[in-house]
Amino acid sequence: MNIDAIKDLAYKMADDQLIIGHRHSEWIGLGPLLEEDIAFASKAQDKVGQSLAFYKLLEALGGQDPDTLAFGRTAAGFHNAIFAELPNGEFDFSIIRHFLFDTAEFIRFEMLAASAYQGFSNLGKKFKGEVQYHILHANEWLQQLGNSDDKTIARMQNTLDYALPYALGVFEPSKWEEALLAEGIFAGERELQARWEERVHAALKQTGLTLPSLTTVEPVYGGRYGQHSEHLQPLLDEMGEVINSEPGAEW
Amino acid sequence: MYGGGYLFEKTSLDLLADEDQEKLAEFEARIDRGEKIEPHDWMPKLYRRQLIRMIEQHAHSEIIGALPEGTWITRAPGFKRKLGLMAKVQDEVGHAQLLYSAAETLGKSREEMIDDLLSGRSKYSNIFNYPAYTWADSCFISWLVDAGAIVNQVANSKGSYGPYCRALERICIEEAFHLKFGHHAVTWLATGTPKQKKMMQEALNRWWYPMLQFFGPPDKESAHSEVLMRWKVKILSNDETRQQWLDMYVPKIWELGLTIPDDKLKKNEETGKWEYTEPDWDEFVKVINGDGPCNKERLAVRKTAEKRGEWVRKAILATSPSKEYVTPLA
């Protein structure tokens, strides 16, 4: 099998989960309701745990240990979508991102569960079950806020329009797309995006929000190739502050 | 965490004179028999008031206590510590949820309690008015502040109010894991590189006296009355909980090669009691009344969170029928 293609996809997923997991964890103690502090904490643990599993897989493929991979690279070495690294902003952005991003994650894991590469199919089967709950949570909030009063609906629509270019960046074409498809490792970003659009459309139809025609939306690409926004490096600096303060120490 | 050193109102026994004396006698007899009082049972006004005050202080301590540790989640060194700390801080917020729910059964809503926290009318554990400068401070809290809270909570779970006792039983089970996590993290620092050891020792130096204050003023100075003990609102005195904690944890701290910053600290073998240098109780009063290193910051963060979340709560209420919860979660 094409190991370089496998590694590239594993890095994307590991970095996505690590970064979005950290963003989720920033809500702990600051949510609009205690119940949301708890929910975001729970999702953060799932996401960071999922990233750990992918880093372990990379380690088994000859990479460094997970702590070094996660906390020892600079932004240029990260393959997460820019969407994941954007600051939490207010609760509306966090919920819209949670909905758009996790819908894509869920489908990705579902597709991975059918992978010809066993390392991926094992993790895909395991994690789609976890992300199922994240989607339930996101959709519940989408329904509540997307069917609330006019002011709230307008606020959510604005945020949705703002988020869409970043959401499409999740599906940035991979240079390994054909190799992944040919070997049955992964059905590809194009297929993922098509399935995502269907689900997103269906969920939004049950709210007062409208999905603009996606052909008019210019995707924000770059993240998958290490070109990030100004928000990633400061986050990575903070994540590595303690562990990199005493190289070789155990914590 | 995190309850410790609750502050009780000066109990006005006049309130008791107004009560139906027959019902009062039956209420006290039930408590003597070890029965639990449940939300819809008759209870004296003073009992209700002191319990609300105690449980809400405890709940506030959980959400405010989540702040100093919460700021270390992003910086927690490595996957293992990070996942452990996230789970722990999540638990603390979950405890607040349980406790607010227990207090609501006594007739005060969560919103009213949070308003009182933000306006300063209602207190929280004083220890969270001190800053967590380094990773080692966060580890100290996880291990030793939680240990102090467990001493308190195990005692209070034997109290008389059913919903509070059941919440505490659940909380104590989770705290046992926090203690393991905290002890493990402190052990790794205390037995690590010279830099790590120094970091841990400095944290211990900073937190030792606030920790002794955590259990509240010495019994001879604290204002709780005999009636709170009789009603099993308060189970152990401040000095009793402080002594229990010293007895359990001083040897463990020494075992790690750390130095406790008090030359006078020793166990008197005759009395079986620990002797120590008293913390500065004037400072304690000053900090409780709002003039500590972090009081303003902690409340400012909470106020900002409340303000930022206001539109979300309003938006939900715009479409959902309002419902008061009176059923305890535990």
PDB file of C-alpha atoms in Angstrom, chain A residues 65-235:
ATOM      1  CA  ASP A  65       6.182   9.354  19.650  1.00  0.00           C
ATOM      2  CA  PRO A  66       2.755  11.026  19.928  1.00  0.00           C
ATOM      3  CA  ASP A  67       3.815  13.743  22.406  1.00  0.00           C
ATOM      4  CA  THR A  68       6.649  14.828  20.118  1.00  0.00           C
ATOM      5  CA  LEU A  69       4.418  14.766  17.044  1.00  0.00           C
ATOM      6  CA  ALA A  70       1.666  16.742  18.733  1.00  0.00           C
ATOM      7  CA  PHE A  71       3.676  19.253  20.736  1.00  0.00           C
ATOM      8  CA  GLY A  72       6.953  19.448  18.865  1.00  0.00           C
ATOM      9  CA  ARG A  73       6.022  20.831  15.427  1.00  0.00           C
ATOM     10  CA  THR A  74       5.486  24.393  14.265  1.00  0.00           C
ATOM     11  CA  ALA A  75       2.452  25.536  12.292  1.00  0.00           C
ATOM     12  CA  ALA A  76       4.099  24.893   8.910  1.00  0.00           C
ATOM     13  CA  GLY A  77       4.222  21.183   9.779  1.00  0.00           C
ATOM     14  CA  PHE A  78       0.510  20.947  10.643  1.00  0.00           C
ATOM     15  CA  HIS A  79      -2.089  19.521   8.246  1.00  0.00           C
ATOM     16  CA  ASN A  80      -5.337  20.503   9.935  1.00  0.00           C
ATOM     17  CA  ALA A  81      -7.964  22.506   8.087  1.00  0.00           C
ATOM     18  CA  ILE A  82      -7.809  26.223   8.911  1.00  0.00           C
ATOM     19  CA  PHE A  83     -11.435  25.932  10.075  1.00  0.00           C
ATOM     20  CA  ALA A  84     -10.306  23.944  13.134  1.00  0.00           C
ATOM     21  CA  GLU A  85      -7.788  26.516  14.328  1.00  0.00           C
ATOM     22  CA  LEU A  86     -10.019  29.620  14.205  1.00  0.00           C
ATOM     23  CA  PRO A  87     -10.682  30.987  17.703  1.00  0.00           C
ATOM     24  CA  ASN A  88     -13.959  29.967  19.347  1.00  0.00           C
ATOM     25  CA  GLY A  89     -15.475  33.401  19.021  1.00  0.00           C
ATOM     26  CA  GLU A  90     -18.950  33.482  20.469  1.00  0.00           C
ATOM     27  CA  PHE A  91     -21.211  30.493  21.015  1.00  0.00           C
ATOM     28  CA  ASP A  92     -22.906  30.861  17.611  1.00  0.00           C
ATOM     29  CA  PHE A  93     -19.618  30.358  15.761  1.00  0.00           C
ATOM     30  CA  SER A  94     -18.653  27.443  17.979  1.00  0.00           C
ATOM     31  CA  ILE A  95     -21.987  25.729  17.320  1.00  0.00           C
ATOM     32  CA  ILE A  96     -21.969  26.370  13.560  1.00  0.00           C
ATOM     33  CA  ARG A  97     -18.379  25.100  13.306  1.00  0.00           C
ATOM     34  CA  HIS A  98     -19.227  22.142  15.509  1.00  0.00           C
ATOM     35  CA  PHE A  99     -22.118  21.258  13.187  1.00  0.00           C
ATOM     36  CA  LEU A 100     -20.288  21.745   9.866  1.00  0.00           C
ATOM     37  CA  PHE A 101     -17.005  20.247  10.994  1.00  0.00           C
ATOM     38  CA  ASP A 102     -18.354  17.245  12.881  1.00  0.00           C
ATOM     39  CA  THR A 103     -20.730  16.343  10.079  1.00  0.00           C
ATOM     40  CA  ALA A 104     -17.651  16.060   7.845  1.00  0.00           C
ATOM     41  CA  GLU A 105     -15.742  14.143  10.528  1.00  0.00           C
ATOM     42  CA  PHE A 106     -18.560  11.675  10.961  1.00  0.00           C
ATOM     43  CA  ILE A 107     -18.742  10.913   7.251  1.00  0.00           C
ATOM     44  CA  ARG A 108     -14.956  10.683   7.043  1.00  0.00           C
ATOM     45  CA  PHE A 109     -14.901   8.083   9.810  1.00  0.00           C
ATOM     46  CA  GLU A 110     -17.774   6.242   8.199  1.00  0.00           C
ATOM     47  CA  MET A 111     -15.844   6.121   4.921  1.00  0.00           C
ATOM     48  CA  LEU A 112     -12.699   5.110   6.771  1.00  0.00           C
ATOM     49  CA  ALA A 113     -14.537   2.228   8.441  1.00  0.00           C
ATOM     50  CA  ALA A 114     -14.712   0.698   4.946  1.00  0.00           C
ATOM     51  CA  SER A 115     -10.999   1.248   4.259  1.00  0.00           C
ATOM     52  CA  ALA A 116      -8.860  -1.512   2.780  1.00  0.00           C
ATOM     53  CA  TYR A 117      -6.155  -0.394   5.219  1.00  0.00           C
ATOM     54  CA  GLN A 118      -6.933  -2.088   8.509  1.00  0.00           C
ATOM     55  CA  GLY A 119      -5.321   0.589  10.663  1.00  0.00           C
ATOM     56  CA  PHE A 120      -7.905   3.033   9.312  1.00  0.00           C
ATOM     57  CA  SER A 121     -10.906   0.739   9.268  1.00  0.00           C
ATOM     58  CA  ASN A 122     -10.390  -0.114  12.952  1.00  0.00           C
ATOM     59  CA  LEU A 123     -10.242   3.529  13.983  1.00  0.00           C
ATOM     60  CA  GLY A 124     -13.069   4.552  11.651  1.00  0.00           C
ATOM     61  CA  LYS A 125     -15.427   1.979  13.176  1.00  0.00           C
ATOM     62  CA  LYS A 126     -14.496   3.029  16.664  1.00  0.00           C
ATOM     63  CA  PHE A 127     -14.695   6.782  16.212  1.00  0.00           C
ATOM     64  CA  LYS A 128     -17.807   7.130  14.103  1.00  0.00           C
ATOM     65  CA  GLY A 129     -19.700   5.957  17.189  1.00  0.00           C
ATOM     66  CA  GLU A 130     -18.156   8.738  19.292  1.00  0.00           C
ATOM     67  CA  VAL A 131     -18.725  11.430  16.702  1.00  0.00           C
ATOM     68  CA  GLN A 132     -22.352  10.329  16.322  1.00  0.00           C
ATOM     69  CA  TYR A 133     -22.967  11.890  19.757  1.00  0.00           C
ATOM     70  CA  HIS A 134     -21.170  15.067  18.749  1.00  0.00           C
ATOM     71  CA  ILE A 135     -23.514  15.398  15.788  1.00  0.00           C
ATOM     72  CA  LEU A 136     -26.549  14.852  17.985  1.00  0.00           C
ATOM     73  CA  HIS A 137     -25.339  17.660  20.203  1.00  0.00           C
ATOM     74  CA  ALA A 138     -24.591  20.002  17.304  1.00  0.00           C
ATOM     75  CA  ASN A 139     -27.919  19.321  15.615  1.00  0.00           C
ATOM     76  CA  GLU A 140     -29.856  19.862  18.830  1.00  0.00           C
ATOM     77  CA  TRP A 141     -28.349  23.344  19.158  1.00  0.00           C
ATOM     78  CA  LEU A 142     -28.775  24.069  15.477  1.00  0.00           C
ATOM     79  CA  GLN A 143     -32.482  23.294  15.836  1.00  0.00           C
ATOM     80  CA  GLN A 144     -32.858  25.363  19.010  1.00  0.00           C
ATOM     81  CA  LEU A 145     -31.026  28.450  17.802  1.00  0.00           C
ATOM     82  CA  GLY A 146     -32.000  28.105  14.146  1.00  0.00           C
ATOM     83  CA  ASN A 147     -35.698  28.065  15.072  1.00  0.00           C
ATOM     84  CA  SER A 148     -35.589  30.719  17.771  1.00  0.00           C
ATOM     85  CA  ASP A 149     -36.621  34.365  17.396  1.00  0.00           C
ATOM     86  CA  ASP A 150     -35.789  36.428  14.278  1.00  0.00           C
ATOM     87  CA  LYS A 151     -32.802  38.107  15.856  1.00  0.00           C
ATOM     88  CA  THR A 152     -31.195  34.800  16.753  1.00  0.00           C
ATOM     89  CA  ILE A 153     -31.919  33.288  13.356  1.00  0.00           C
ATOM     90  CA  ALA A 154     -30.318  36.306  11.639  1.00  0.00           C
ATOM     91  CA  ARG A 155     -27.283  35.962  13.886  1.00  0.00           C
ATOM     92  CA  MET A 156     -26.941  32.272  13.077  1.00  0.00           C
ATOM     93  CA  GLN A 157     -27.366  32.881   9.335  1.00  0.00           C
ATOM     94  CA  ASN A 158     -24.611  35.496   9.391  1.00  0.00           C
ATOM     95  CA  THR A 159     -22.304  33.098  11.148  1.00  0.00           C
ATOM     96  CA  LEU A 160     -23.159  30.274   8.766  1.00  0.00           C
ATOM     97  CA  ASP A 161     -22.318  32.487   5.783  1.00  0.00           C
ATOM     98  CA  TYR A 162     -19.044  33.502   7.419  1.00  0.00           C
ATOM     99  CA  ALA A 163     -18.104  29.890   8.244  1.00  0.00           C
ATOM    100  CA  LEU A 164     -18.852  28.229   4.896  1.00  0.00           C
ATOM    101  CA  PRO A 165     -15.630  29.174   3.026  1.00  0.00           C
ATOM    102  CA  TYR A 166     -13.631  27.695   5.909  1.00  0.00           C
ATOM    103  CA  ALA A 167     -15.855  24.621   6.070  1.00  0.00           C
ATOM    104  CA  LEU A 168     -15.212  23.921   2.372  1.00  0.00           C
ATOM    105  CA  GLY A 169     -11.490  24.192   3.133  1.00  0.00           C
ATOM    106  CA  VAL A 170     -11.822  20.907   5.039  1.00  0.00           C
ATOM    107  CA  PHE A 171     -12.119  19.162   1.637  1.00  0.00           C
ATOM    108  CA  GLU A 172      -8.996  20.730   0.134  1.00  0.00           C
ATOM    109  CA  PRO A 173      -7.880  18.376  -2.668  1.00  0.00           C
ATOM    110  CA  SER A 174      -5.227  15.923  -1.617  1.00  0.00           C
ATOM    111  CA  LYS A 175      -2.238  15.202  -3.833  1.00  0.00           C
ATOM    112  CA  TRP A 176      -2.812  11.534  -2.941  1.00  0.00           C
ATOM    113  CA  GLU A 177      -6.491  11.460  -3.904  1.00  0.00           C
ATOM    114  CA  GLU A 178      -6.058   9.059  -6.835  1.00  0.00           C
ATOM    115  CA  ALA A 179      -3.703   6.722  -4.955  1.00  0.00           C
ATOM    116  CA  LEU A 180      -6.090   6.516  -1.984  1.00  0.00           C
ATOM    117  CA  LEU A 181      -9.002   5.758  -4.292  1.00  0.00           C
ATOM    118  CA  ALA A 182      -7.125   3.233  -6.408  1.00  0.00           C
ATOM    119  CA  GLU A 183      -6.089   1.166  -3.407  1.00  0.00           C
ATOM    120  CA  GLY A 184      -9.441   1.422  -1.630  1.00  0.00           C
ATOM    121  CA  ILE A 185      -7.874   3.211   1.325  1.00  0.00           C
ATOM    122  CA  PHE A 186     -10.242   6.168   1.283  1.00  0.00           C
ATOM    123  CA  ALA A 187     -13.037   7.176  -1.080  1.00  0.00           C
ATOM    124  CA  GLY A 188     -11.635  10.700  -1.388  1.00  0.00           C
ATOM    125  CA  GLU A 189     -12.336  14.327  -0.519  1.00  0.00           C
ATOM    126  CA  ARG A 190     -14.704  14.899  -3.458  1.00  0.00           C
ATOM    127  CA  GLU A 191     -16.945  12.039  -2.410  1.00  0.00           C
ATOM    128  CA  LEU A 192     -16.775  13.206   1.211  1.00  0.00           C
ATOM    129  CA  GLN A 193     -17.821  16.724   0.260  1.00  0.00           C
ATOM    130  CA  ALA A 194     -20.765  15.486  -1.816  1.00  0.00           C
ATOM    131  CA  ARG A 195     -22.102  13.392   1.080  1.00  0.00           C
ATOM    132  CA  TRP A 196     -21.482  16.273   3.480  1.00  0.00           C
ATOM    133  CA  GLU A 197     -23.495  18.696   1.379  1.00  0.00           C
ATOM    134  CA  GLU A 198     -26.464  16.330   1.438  1.00  0.00           C
ATOM    135  CA  ARG A 199     -26.450  15.966   5.194  1.00  0.00           C
ATOM    136  CA  VAL A 200     -25.838  19.643   5.892  1.00  0.00           C
ATOM    137  CA  HIS A 201     -28.634  20.585   3.563  1.00  0.00           C
ATOM    138  CA  ALA A 202     -31.045  18.132   5.213  1.00  0.00           C
ATOM    139  CA  ALA A 203     -30.245  19.400   8.721  1.00  0.00           C
ATOM    140  CA  LEU A 204     -30.569  23.063   7.748  1.00  0.00           C
ATOM    141  CA  LYS A 205     -33.928  22.448   6.068  1.00  0.00           C
ATOM    142  CA  GLN A 206     -35.399  21.818   9.501  1.00  0.00           C
ATOM    143  CA  THR A 207     -34.390  25.287  10.679  1.00  0.00           C
ATOM    144  CA  GLY A 208     -34.987  28.880   9.648  1.00  0.00           C
ATOM    145  CA  LEU A 209     -31.511  28.974   8.082  1.00  0.00           C
ATOM    146  CA  THR A 210     -30.715  28.721   4.389  1.00  0.00           C
ATOM    147  CA  LEU A 211     -27.729  27.154   2.725  1.00  0.00           C
ATOM    148  CA  PRO A 212     -26.420  29.413  -0.056  1.00  0.00           C
ATOM    149  CA  SER A 213     -25.424  27.808  -3.328  1.00  0.00           C
ATOM    150  CA  LEU A 214     -22.034  26.332  -2.541  1.00  0.00           C
ATOM    151  CA  THR A 215     -20.697  26.872  -6.065  1.00  0.00           C
ATOM    152  CA  THR A 216     -20.598  30.595  -5.249  1.00  0.00           C
ATOM    153  CA  VAL A 217     -18.527  30.029  -2.093  1.00  0.00           C
ATOM    154  CA  GLU A 218     -14.750  30.358  -2.454  1.00  0.00           C
ATOM    155  CA  PRO A 219     -13.093  27.736  -0.190  1.00  0.00           C
ATOM    156  CA  VAL A 220     -10.273  28.779   2.155  1.00  0.00           C
ATOM    157  CA  TYR A 221      -7.508  26.298   1.349  1.00  0.00           C
ATOM    158  CA  GLY A 222      -3.925  25.971   2.544  1.00  0.00           C
ATOM    159  CA  GLY A 223      -4.234  24.210   5.880  1.00  0.00           C
ATOM    160  CA  ARG A 224      -3.687  20.729   4.474  1.00  0.00           C
ATOM    161  CA  TYR A 225      -0.326  21.922   3.085  1.00  0.00           C
ATOM    162  CA  GLY A 226       0.907  23.786   6.162  1.00  0.00           C
ATOM    163  CA  GLN A 227      -0.291  27.254   5.204  1.00  0.00           C
ATOM    164  CA  HIS A 228      -2.245  28.450   8.226  1.00  0.00           C
ATOM    165  CA  SER A 229      -3.938  31.518   9.603  1.00  0.00           C
ATOM    166  CA  GLU A 230      -2.238  33.689  12.225  1.00  0.00           C
ATOM    167  CA  HIS A 231      -4.212  31.823  14.907  1.00  0.00           C
ATOM    168  CA  LEU A 232      -2.447  28.462  14.835  1.00  0.00           C
ATOM    169  CA  GLN A 233       1.099  29.238  15.948  1.00  0.00           C
ATOM    170  CA  PRO A 234       0.090  31.066  19.169  1.00  0.00           C
ATOM    171  CA  LEU A 235      -2.101  28.080  20.078  1.00  0.00           C
TER     172      LEU A 235
END
